Coordinates of C-alpha atoms in Angstrom, one line a residue:
Chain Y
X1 CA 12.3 167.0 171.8
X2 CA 12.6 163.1 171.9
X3 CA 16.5 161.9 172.9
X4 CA 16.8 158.3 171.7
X5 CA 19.8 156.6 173.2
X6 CA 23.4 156.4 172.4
X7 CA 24.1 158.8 169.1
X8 CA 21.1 159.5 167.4
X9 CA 19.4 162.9 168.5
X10 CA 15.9 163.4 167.6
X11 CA 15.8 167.5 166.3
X12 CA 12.3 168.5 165.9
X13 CA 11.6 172.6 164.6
X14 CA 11.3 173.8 168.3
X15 CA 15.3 173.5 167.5
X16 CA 15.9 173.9 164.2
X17 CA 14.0 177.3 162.9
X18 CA 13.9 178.6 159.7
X19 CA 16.1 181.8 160.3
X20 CA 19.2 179.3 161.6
X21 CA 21.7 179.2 158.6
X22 CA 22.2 175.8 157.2
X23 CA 25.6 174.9 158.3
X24 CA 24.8 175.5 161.9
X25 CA 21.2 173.3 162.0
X26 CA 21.6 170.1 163.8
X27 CA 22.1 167.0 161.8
X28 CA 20.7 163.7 163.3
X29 CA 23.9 162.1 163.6
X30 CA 26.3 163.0 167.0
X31 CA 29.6 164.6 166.0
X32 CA 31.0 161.6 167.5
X33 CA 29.7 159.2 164.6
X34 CA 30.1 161.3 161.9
X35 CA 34.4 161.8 163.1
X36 CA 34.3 158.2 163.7
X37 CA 32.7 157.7 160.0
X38 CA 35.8 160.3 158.8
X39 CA 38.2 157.9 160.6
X40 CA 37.1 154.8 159.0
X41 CA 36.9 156.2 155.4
X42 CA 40.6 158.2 156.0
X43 CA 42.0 154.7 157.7
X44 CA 40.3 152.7 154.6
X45 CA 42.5 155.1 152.2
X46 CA 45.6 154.2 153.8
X47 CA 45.3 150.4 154.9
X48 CA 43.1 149.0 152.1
X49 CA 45.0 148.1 148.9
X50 CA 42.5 146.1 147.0
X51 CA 45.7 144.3 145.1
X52 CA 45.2 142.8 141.1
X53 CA 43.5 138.9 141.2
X54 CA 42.7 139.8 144.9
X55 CA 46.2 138.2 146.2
X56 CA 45.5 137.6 150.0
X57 CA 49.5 137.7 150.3
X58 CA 49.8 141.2 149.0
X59 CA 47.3 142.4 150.7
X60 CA 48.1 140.8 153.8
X61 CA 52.2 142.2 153.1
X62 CA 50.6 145.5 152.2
X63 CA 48.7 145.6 156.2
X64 CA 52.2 144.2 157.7
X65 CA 54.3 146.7 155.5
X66 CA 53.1 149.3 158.3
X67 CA 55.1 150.2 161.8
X68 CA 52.6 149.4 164.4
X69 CA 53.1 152.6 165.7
X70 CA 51.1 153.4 162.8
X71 CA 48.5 151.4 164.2
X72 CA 48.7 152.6 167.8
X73 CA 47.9 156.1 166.6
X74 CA 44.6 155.1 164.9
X75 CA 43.7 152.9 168.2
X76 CA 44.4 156.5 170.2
X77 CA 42.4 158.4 167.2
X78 CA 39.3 156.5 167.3
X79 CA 39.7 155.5 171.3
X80 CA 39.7 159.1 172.6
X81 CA 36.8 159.9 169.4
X82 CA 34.7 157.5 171.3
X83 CA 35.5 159.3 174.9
X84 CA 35.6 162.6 173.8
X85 CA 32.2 164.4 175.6
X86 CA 31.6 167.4 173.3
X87 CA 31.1 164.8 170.5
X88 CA 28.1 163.1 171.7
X89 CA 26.5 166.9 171.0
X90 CA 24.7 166.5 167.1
X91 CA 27.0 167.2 164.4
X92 CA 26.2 170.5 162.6
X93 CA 25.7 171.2 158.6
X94 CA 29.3 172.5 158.5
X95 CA 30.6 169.3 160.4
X96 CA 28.5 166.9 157.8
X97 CA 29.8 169.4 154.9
X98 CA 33.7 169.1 156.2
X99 CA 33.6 165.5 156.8
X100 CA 32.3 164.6 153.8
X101 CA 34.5 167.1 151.6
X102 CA 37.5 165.4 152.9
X103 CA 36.1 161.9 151.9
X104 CA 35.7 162.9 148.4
X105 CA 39.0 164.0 148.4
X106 CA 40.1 160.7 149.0
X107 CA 38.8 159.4 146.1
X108 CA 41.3 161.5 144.2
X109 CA 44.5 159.4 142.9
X110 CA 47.3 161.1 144.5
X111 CA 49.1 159.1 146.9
X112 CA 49.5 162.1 149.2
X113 CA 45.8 163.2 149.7
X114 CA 45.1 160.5 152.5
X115 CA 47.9 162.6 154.4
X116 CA 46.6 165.8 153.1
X117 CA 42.9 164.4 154.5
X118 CA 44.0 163.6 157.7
X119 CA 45.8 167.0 158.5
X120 CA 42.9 168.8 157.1
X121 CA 40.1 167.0 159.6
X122 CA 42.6 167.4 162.8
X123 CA 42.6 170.9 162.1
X124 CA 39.1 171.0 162.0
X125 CA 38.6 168.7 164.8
X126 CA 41.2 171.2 166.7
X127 CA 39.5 174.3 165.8
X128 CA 35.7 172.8 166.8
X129 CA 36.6 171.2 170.1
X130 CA 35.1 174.0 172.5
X131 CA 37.9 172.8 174.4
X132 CA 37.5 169.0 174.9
X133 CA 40.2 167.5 176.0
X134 CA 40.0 164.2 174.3
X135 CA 38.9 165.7 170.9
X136 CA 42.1 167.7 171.3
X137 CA 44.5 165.0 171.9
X138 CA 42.7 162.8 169.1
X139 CA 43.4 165.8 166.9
X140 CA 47.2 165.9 168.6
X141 CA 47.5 162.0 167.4
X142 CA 46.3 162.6 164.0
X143 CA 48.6 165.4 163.3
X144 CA 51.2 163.3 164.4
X145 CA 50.1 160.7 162.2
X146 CA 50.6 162.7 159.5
X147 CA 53.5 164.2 159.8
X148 CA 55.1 160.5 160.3
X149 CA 53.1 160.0 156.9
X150 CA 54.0 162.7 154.7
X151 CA 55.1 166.2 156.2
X152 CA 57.9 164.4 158.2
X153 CA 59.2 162.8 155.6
X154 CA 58.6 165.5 152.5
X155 CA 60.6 167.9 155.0
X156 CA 63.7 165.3 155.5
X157 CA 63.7 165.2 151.5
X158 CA 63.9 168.8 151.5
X159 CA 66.7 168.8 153.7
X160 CA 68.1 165.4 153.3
X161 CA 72.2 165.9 152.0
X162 CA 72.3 168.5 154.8
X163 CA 71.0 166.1 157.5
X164 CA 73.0 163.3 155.9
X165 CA 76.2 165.6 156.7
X166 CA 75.5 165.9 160.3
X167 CA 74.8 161.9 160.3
X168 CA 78.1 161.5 158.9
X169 CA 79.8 163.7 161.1
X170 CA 78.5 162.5 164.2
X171 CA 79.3 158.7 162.9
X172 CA 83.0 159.5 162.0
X173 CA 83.7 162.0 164.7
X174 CA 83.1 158.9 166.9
X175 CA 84.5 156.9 165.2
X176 CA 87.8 159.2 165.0
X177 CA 87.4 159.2 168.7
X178 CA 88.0 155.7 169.3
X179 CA 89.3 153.8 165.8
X180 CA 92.7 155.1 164.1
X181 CA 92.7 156.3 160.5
X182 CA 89.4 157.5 160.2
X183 CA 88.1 160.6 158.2
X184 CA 84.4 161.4 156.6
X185 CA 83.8 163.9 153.6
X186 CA 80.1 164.7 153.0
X187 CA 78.1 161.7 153.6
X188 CA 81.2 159.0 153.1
X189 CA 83.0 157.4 156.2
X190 CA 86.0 156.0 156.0
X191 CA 87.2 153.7 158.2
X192 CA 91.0 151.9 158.5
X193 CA 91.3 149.6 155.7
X194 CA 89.5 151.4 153.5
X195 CA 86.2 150.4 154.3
X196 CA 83.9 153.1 153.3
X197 CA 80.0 153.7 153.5
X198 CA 77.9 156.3 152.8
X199 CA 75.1 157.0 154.4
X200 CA 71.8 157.4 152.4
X201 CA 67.6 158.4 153.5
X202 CA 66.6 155.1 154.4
X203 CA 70.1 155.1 157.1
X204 CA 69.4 158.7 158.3
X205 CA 68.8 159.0 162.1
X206 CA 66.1 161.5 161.6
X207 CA 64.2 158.6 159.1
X208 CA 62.8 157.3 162.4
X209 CA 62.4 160.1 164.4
X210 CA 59.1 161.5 163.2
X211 CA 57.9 157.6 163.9
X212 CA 59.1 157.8 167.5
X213 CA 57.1 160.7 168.2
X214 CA 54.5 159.3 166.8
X215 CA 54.5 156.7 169.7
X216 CA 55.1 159.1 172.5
X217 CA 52.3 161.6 171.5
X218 CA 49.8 158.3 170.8
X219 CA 50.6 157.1 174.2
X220 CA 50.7 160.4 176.1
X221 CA 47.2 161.0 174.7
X222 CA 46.1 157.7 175.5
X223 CA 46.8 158.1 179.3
X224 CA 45.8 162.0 179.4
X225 CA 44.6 164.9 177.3
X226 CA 46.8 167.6 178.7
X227 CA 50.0 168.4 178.3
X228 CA 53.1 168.3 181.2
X229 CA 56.3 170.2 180.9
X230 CA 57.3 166.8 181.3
X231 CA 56.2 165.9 178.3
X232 CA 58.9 167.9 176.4
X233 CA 61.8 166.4 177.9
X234 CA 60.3 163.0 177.5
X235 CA 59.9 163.8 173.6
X236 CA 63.4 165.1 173.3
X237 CA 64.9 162.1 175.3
X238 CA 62.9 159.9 172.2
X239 CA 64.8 161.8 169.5
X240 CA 68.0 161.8 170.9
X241 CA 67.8 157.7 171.8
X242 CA 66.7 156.8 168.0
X243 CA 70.0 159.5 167.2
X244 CA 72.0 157.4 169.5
X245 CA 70.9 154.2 168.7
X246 CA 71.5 154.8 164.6
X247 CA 74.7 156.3 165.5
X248 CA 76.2 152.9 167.0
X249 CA 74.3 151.1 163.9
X250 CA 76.4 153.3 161.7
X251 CA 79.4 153.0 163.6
X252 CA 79.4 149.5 163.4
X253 CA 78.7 148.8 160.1
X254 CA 81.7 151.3 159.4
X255 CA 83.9 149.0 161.4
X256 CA 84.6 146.6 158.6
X257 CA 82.6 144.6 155.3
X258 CA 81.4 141.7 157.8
X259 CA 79.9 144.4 160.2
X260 CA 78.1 146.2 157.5
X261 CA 76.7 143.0 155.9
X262 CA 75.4 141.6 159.3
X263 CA 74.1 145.3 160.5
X264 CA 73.0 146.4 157.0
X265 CA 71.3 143.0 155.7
X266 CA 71.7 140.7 157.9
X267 CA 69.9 139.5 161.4
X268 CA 71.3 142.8 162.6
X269 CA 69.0 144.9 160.8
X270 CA 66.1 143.0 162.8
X271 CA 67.9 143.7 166.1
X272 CA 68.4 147.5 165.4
X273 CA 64.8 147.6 164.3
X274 CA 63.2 145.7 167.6
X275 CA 65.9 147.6 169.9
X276 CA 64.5 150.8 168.3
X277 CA 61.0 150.3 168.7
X278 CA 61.4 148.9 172.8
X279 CA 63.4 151.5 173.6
X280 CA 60.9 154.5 172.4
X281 CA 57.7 152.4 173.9
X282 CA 59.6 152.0 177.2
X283 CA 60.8 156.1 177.3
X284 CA 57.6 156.9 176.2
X285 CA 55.5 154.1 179.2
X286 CA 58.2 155.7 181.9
X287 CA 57.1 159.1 181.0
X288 CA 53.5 158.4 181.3
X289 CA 54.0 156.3 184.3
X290 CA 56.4 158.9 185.9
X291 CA 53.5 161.9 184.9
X292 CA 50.7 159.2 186.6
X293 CA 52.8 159.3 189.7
X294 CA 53.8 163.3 190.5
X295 CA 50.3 164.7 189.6
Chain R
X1 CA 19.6 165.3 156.7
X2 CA 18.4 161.9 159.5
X3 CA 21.2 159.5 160.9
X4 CA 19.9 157.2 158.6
X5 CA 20.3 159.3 155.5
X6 CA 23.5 160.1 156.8
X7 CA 24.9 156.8 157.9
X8 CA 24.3 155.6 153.8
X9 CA 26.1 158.7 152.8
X10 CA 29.5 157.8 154.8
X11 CA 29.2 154.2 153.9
X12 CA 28.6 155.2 150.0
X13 CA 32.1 157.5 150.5
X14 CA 33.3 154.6 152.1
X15 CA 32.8 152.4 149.8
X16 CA 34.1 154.7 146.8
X17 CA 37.2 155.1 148.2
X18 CA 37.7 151.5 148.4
X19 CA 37.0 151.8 144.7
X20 CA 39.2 154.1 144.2
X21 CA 42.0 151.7 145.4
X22 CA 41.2 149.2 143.7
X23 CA 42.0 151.1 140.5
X24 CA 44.9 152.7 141.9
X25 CA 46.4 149.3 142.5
X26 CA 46.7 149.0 138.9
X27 CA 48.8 151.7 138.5
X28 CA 51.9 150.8 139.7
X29 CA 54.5 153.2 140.3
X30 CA 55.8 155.5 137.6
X31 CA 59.4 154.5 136.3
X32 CA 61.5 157.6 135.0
X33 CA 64.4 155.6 134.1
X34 CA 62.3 153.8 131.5
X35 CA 60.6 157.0 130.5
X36 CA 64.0 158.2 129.9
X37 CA 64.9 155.4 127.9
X38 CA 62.1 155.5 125.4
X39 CA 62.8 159.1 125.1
X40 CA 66.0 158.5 124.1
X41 CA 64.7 155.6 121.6
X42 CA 62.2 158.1 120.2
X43 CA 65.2 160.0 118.6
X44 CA 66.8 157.2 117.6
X45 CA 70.0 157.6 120.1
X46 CA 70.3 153.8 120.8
X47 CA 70.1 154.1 124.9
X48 CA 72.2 151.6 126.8
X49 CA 72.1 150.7 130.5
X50 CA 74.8 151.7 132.3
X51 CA 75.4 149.9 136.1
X52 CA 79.2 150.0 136.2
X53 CA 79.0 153.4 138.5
X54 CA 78.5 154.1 141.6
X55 CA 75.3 156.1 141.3
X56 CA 73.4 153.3 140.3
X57 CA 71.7 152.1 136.9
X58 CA 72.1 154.9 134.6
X59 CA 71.7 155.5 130.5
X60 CA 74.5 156.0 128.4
X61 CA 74.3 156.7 124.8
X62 CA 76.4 158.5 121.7
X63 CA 75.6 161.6 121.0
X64 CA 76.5 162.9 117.4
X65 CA 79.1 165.6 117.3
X66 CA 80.0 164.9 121.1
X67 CA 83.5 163.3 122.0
X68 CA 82.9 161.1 124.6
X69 CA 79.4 158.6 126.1
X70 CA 76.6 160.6 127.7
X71 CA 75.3 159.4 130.9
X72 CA 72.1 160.2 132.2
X73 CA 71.2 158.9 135.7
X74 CA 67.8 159.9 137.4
X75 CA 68.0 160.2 141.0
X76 CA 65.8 161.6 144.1
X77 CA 65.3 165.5 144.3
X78 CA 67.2 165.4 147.4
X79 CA 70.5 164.6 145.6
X80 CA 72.0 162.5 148.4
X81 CA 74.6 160.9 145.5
X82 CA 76.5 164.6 145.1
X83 CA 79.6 162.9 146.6
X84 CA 79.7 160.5 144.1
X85 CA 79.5 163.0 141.4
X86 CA 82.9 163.0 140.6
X87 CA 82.6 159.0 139.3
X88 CA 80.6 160.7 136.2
X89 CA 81.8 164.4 136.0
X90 CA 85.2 163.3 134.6
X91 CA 88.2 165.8 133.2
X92 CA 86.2 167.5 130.2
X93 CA 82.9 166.7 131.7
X94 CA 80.1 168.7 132.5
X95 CA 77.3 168.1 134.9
X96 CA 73.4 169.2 134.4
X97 CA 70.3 168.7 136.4
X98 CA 67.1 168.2 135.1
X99 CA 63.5 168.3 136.7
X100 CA 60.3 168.7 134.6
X101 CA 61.0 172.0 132.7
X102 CA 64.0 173.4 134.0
X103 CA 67.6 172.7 134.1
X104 CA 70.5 174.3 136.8
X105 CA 74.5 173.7 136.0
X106 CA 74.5 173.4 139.8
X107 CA 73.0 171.7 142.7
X108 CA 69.8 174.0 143.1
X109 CA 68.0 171.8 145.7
X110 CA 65.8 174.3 147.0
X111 CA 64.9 175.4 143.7
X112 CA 64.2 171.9 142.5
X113 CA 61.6 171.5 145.8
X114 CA 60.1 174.5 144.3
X115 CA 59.4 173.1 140.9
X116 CA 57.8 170.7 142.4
X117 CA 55.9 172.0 144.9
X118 CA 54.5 174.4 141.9
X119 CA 53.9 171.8 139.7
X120 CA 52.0 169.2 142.6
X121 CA 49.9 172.4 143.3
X122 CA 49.1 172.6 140.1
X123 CA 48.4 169.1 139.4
X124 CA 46.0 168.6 142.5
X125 CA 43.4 170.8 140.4
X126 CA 44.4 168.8 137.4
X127 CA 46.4 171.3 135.7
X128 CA 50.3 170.6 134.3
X129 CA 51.2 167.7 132.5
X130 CA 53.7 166.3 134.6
X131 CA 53.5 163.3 137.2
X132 CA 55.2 165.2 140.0
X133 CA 57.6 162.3 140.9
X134 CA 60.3 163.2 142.9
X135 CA 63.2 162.1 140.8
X136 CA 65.7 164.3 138.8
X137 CA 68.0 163.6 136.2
X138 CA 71.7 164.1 136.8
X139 CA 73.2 164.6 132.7
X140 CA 76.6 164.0 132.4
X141 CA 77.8 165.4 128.9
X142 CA 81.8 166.0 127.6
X143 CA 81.7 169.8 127.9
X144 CA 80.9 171.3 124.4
X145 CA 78.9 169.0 124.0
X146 CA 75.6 171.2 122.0
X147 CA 73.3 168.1 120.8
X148 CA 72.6 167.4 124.5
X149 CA 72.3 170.7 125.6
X150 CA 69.5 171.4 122.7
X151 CA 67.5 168.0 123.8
X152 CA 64.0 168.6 125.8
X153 CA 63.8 166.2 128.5
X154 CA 60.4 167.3 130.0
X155 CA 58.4 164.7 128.6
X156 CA 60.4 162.2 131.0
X157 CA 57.8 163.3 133.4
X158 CA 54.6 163.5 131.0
X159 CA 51.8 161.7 132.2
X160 CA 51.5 159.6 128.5
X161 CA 55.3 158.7 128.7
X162 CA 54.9 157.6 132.5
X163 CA 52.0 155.7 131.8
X164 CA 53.4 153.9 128.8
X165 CA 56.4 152.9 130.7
X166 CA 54.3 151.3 133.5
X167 CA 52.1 149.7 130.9
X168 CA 55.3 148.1 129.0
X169 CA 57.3 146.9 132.6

């Protein structure tokens, strides 16, 4: 049997006999190519937006529109594709058959079937990894991925007013705690004054949550396919910082109408947004780091 | 099947779902409230936009036989304006929700998830003829009123009304 170098396997019918069922005969492409192939047409889905007249700007707003979380998980996805070792074996009928079912998919209009794509090949990739590490945690990254994408955020609508409440409560039982003349019903806070807000999806603490873990699992990944009971308390202590960090943006745009214009729409909402996003990439480095050090 | 072979497969699936965007970014995104409104224009009701409550832009209109303006205010499946309900739901008022083809007296959130989920199922094989958008409509009607209660609201959500409101925004 001739091996040609890097991905392409030479199978000649010393390997493939006639008795081997089709799905399980070598296809002369390495598993690795054809996931990478899957990642580029499932990426594609999600990125591209071909806009109408060809508009650089839209298409260019369309790319930025995205966290780049969003695009650290994909670097992780195709990066540990690439280093995985049980994908450089050939890809089988049944992984040429999967791969390309879930492109075809893609071609379907729904706006939800990229997600639906993505969670369907990291289940396969999961269930086919003979125990690779990296093809494991690439399958880890792209769950994750999705469930930023569309579980995540299908759930929260699910459960929205309910999580709403406990936003609200938290906010005014705070806010009680240190401001006079303070009381909440449902999702409304009022403050002294008069002042109310109410707090909607797009305010929600757990809106960025599933995006947060999205960075810790991309990162953890990234530095090593297992996974530390460490790990777990570095995830929680993720969740509870973007809680804790909403909470003081809602608190303070309950303070008064200036606070809620500058922390709502003005340069505030920048702040919150940057302070968010350094403060999950530096708990999710310093559990990396700390992990690097004690094993 | 050789790497080759293969290799022009991918990039042919590639390639089609690029296609398939290109379309798609024609399509824009559906827009119940004008759905609703030419609904309520079909049967000659003479809809009005309403943004004077709290809940947002809504559609008011007089309905024969009923004493007092209908408001009809679509809103996500999630129902996050429920505390607000009380700027509509005046003395005399009752409150109906409305999602594809069924309507609860109370907030069924669970039970509107599950109409949906039904009816997305269904649509992913191409079946139903609803676009599975997550919005509801919140009705707020003087109680007694029976002309509302008798109107059919599910083609809001039909994939001709949808797509005629995109096509006239």
């Amino acid at each position: 049997m001739a091996i040609e170098p890097h991905d392409t396997v030479v199978c000649d019918s010393r390997t493939a006999t006639s008795k081997s069922p089709v799905f399980h005969r070598a296809a002369q492409m390495s598993r690795r190519e054809l996931l990478v192939w899957l990642a580029c047409v499932l990426l594609a889905n999600q990125v591209v937006r071909l806009p109408a007249a060809f508009a650089v700007e839209e298409l260019y707003a369309h790319v930025a529109s995205r966290s780049v979380f969003y695009y650290l998980g994909w670097y992780a996805v195709f990066r540990l594709l690439l280093d995985a070792g049980a994908a450089r074996r050939p890809a089988t009928g049944l992984d040429v058959a999967v791969a390309a079912s879930i492109c075809l998919m893609n071609v379907l209009p729904a706006a939800s079937i990229s997600w639906i794509g993505i969670t369907a090949a990291a289940i396969y990739v999961l269930a086919t990894s003979n125990g690779d590490g990296k093809m494991r945690a690439a399958a880890a990254v792209m769950l994750a991925l999705s469930f930023n994408g569309l579980w995540g955020p299908k759930l929260f609508g699910v459960f929205a007013y309910y999580l709403l409440r406990a936003d609200a409560a938290l906010v005014g039982w705070t806010l009680a705690a240190s401001q006079p003349d303070v009381n909440w019903h449902e999702t409304i806070i009022t403050a002294a004054g008069g002042h109310s807000i109410m707090v909607y999806g797009p305010c929600s603490s757990f809106h960025n949550i599933s995006l947060g873990l999205l960075c810790w699992v991309s990162l953890t990944k990234l530095a090593r396919s297992t996974w530390l009971r460490s790990d777990l308390a570095v995830g929680l202590a993720v969740c509870a910082s973007v809680v804790a960090l909403n909470t003081v943006r809602l608190y303070l745009m309950a303070l008064s109408p200036n606070n809620f214009a500058y922390w709502h729409d003005g340069f505030g909402q920048h702040l919150f947004a940057w302070g968010m996003m350094l403060t999950v990439l530096g708990i999710s480095l310093a559990g990396v780091f700390r992990a690097g050090r004690t094993t | 099947m050789s790497a080759l072979g293969l290799r022009l497969l991918f990039a042919c699936l590639l390639l089609a779902t690029l296609a398939s965007k290109m379309h798609a970014s024609y399509a824009g995104q559906a827009d119940v409230g004008a759905a609703l409104v030419s609904l309520l224009a079909d049967k000659q009701l003479a809809p009005q936009l309403d943004r004077s409550t709290q809940l947002g832009a809504s559609v008011r209109f007089e309905a024969p036989g009923c004493h007092g303006t209908v408001h009809v205010m679509p809103t996500s499946l999630s129902l996050e304006v429920t505390p607000l309900f009380s700027d509509v739901a005046k003395a005399g008022y009752a409150l109906r929700f409305v999602y594809l083809d069924r309507t609860w007296r109370t907030e069924e959130r669970m039970a509107m998830w599950g109409e949906w989920l039904k009816w997305k199922a269904l649509s992913l094989w191409g079946l139903g003829p609803y676009v599975t958008v997550p919005t509801a409509l919140i009705v707020a009607a003087p109680a007694g009123c029976r002309f509302v209660e008798d109107i059919d609201w599910r083609p809001v959500w039909h994939e001709s009304r949808l797509s005629a409101a995109r096509v006239r925004n």
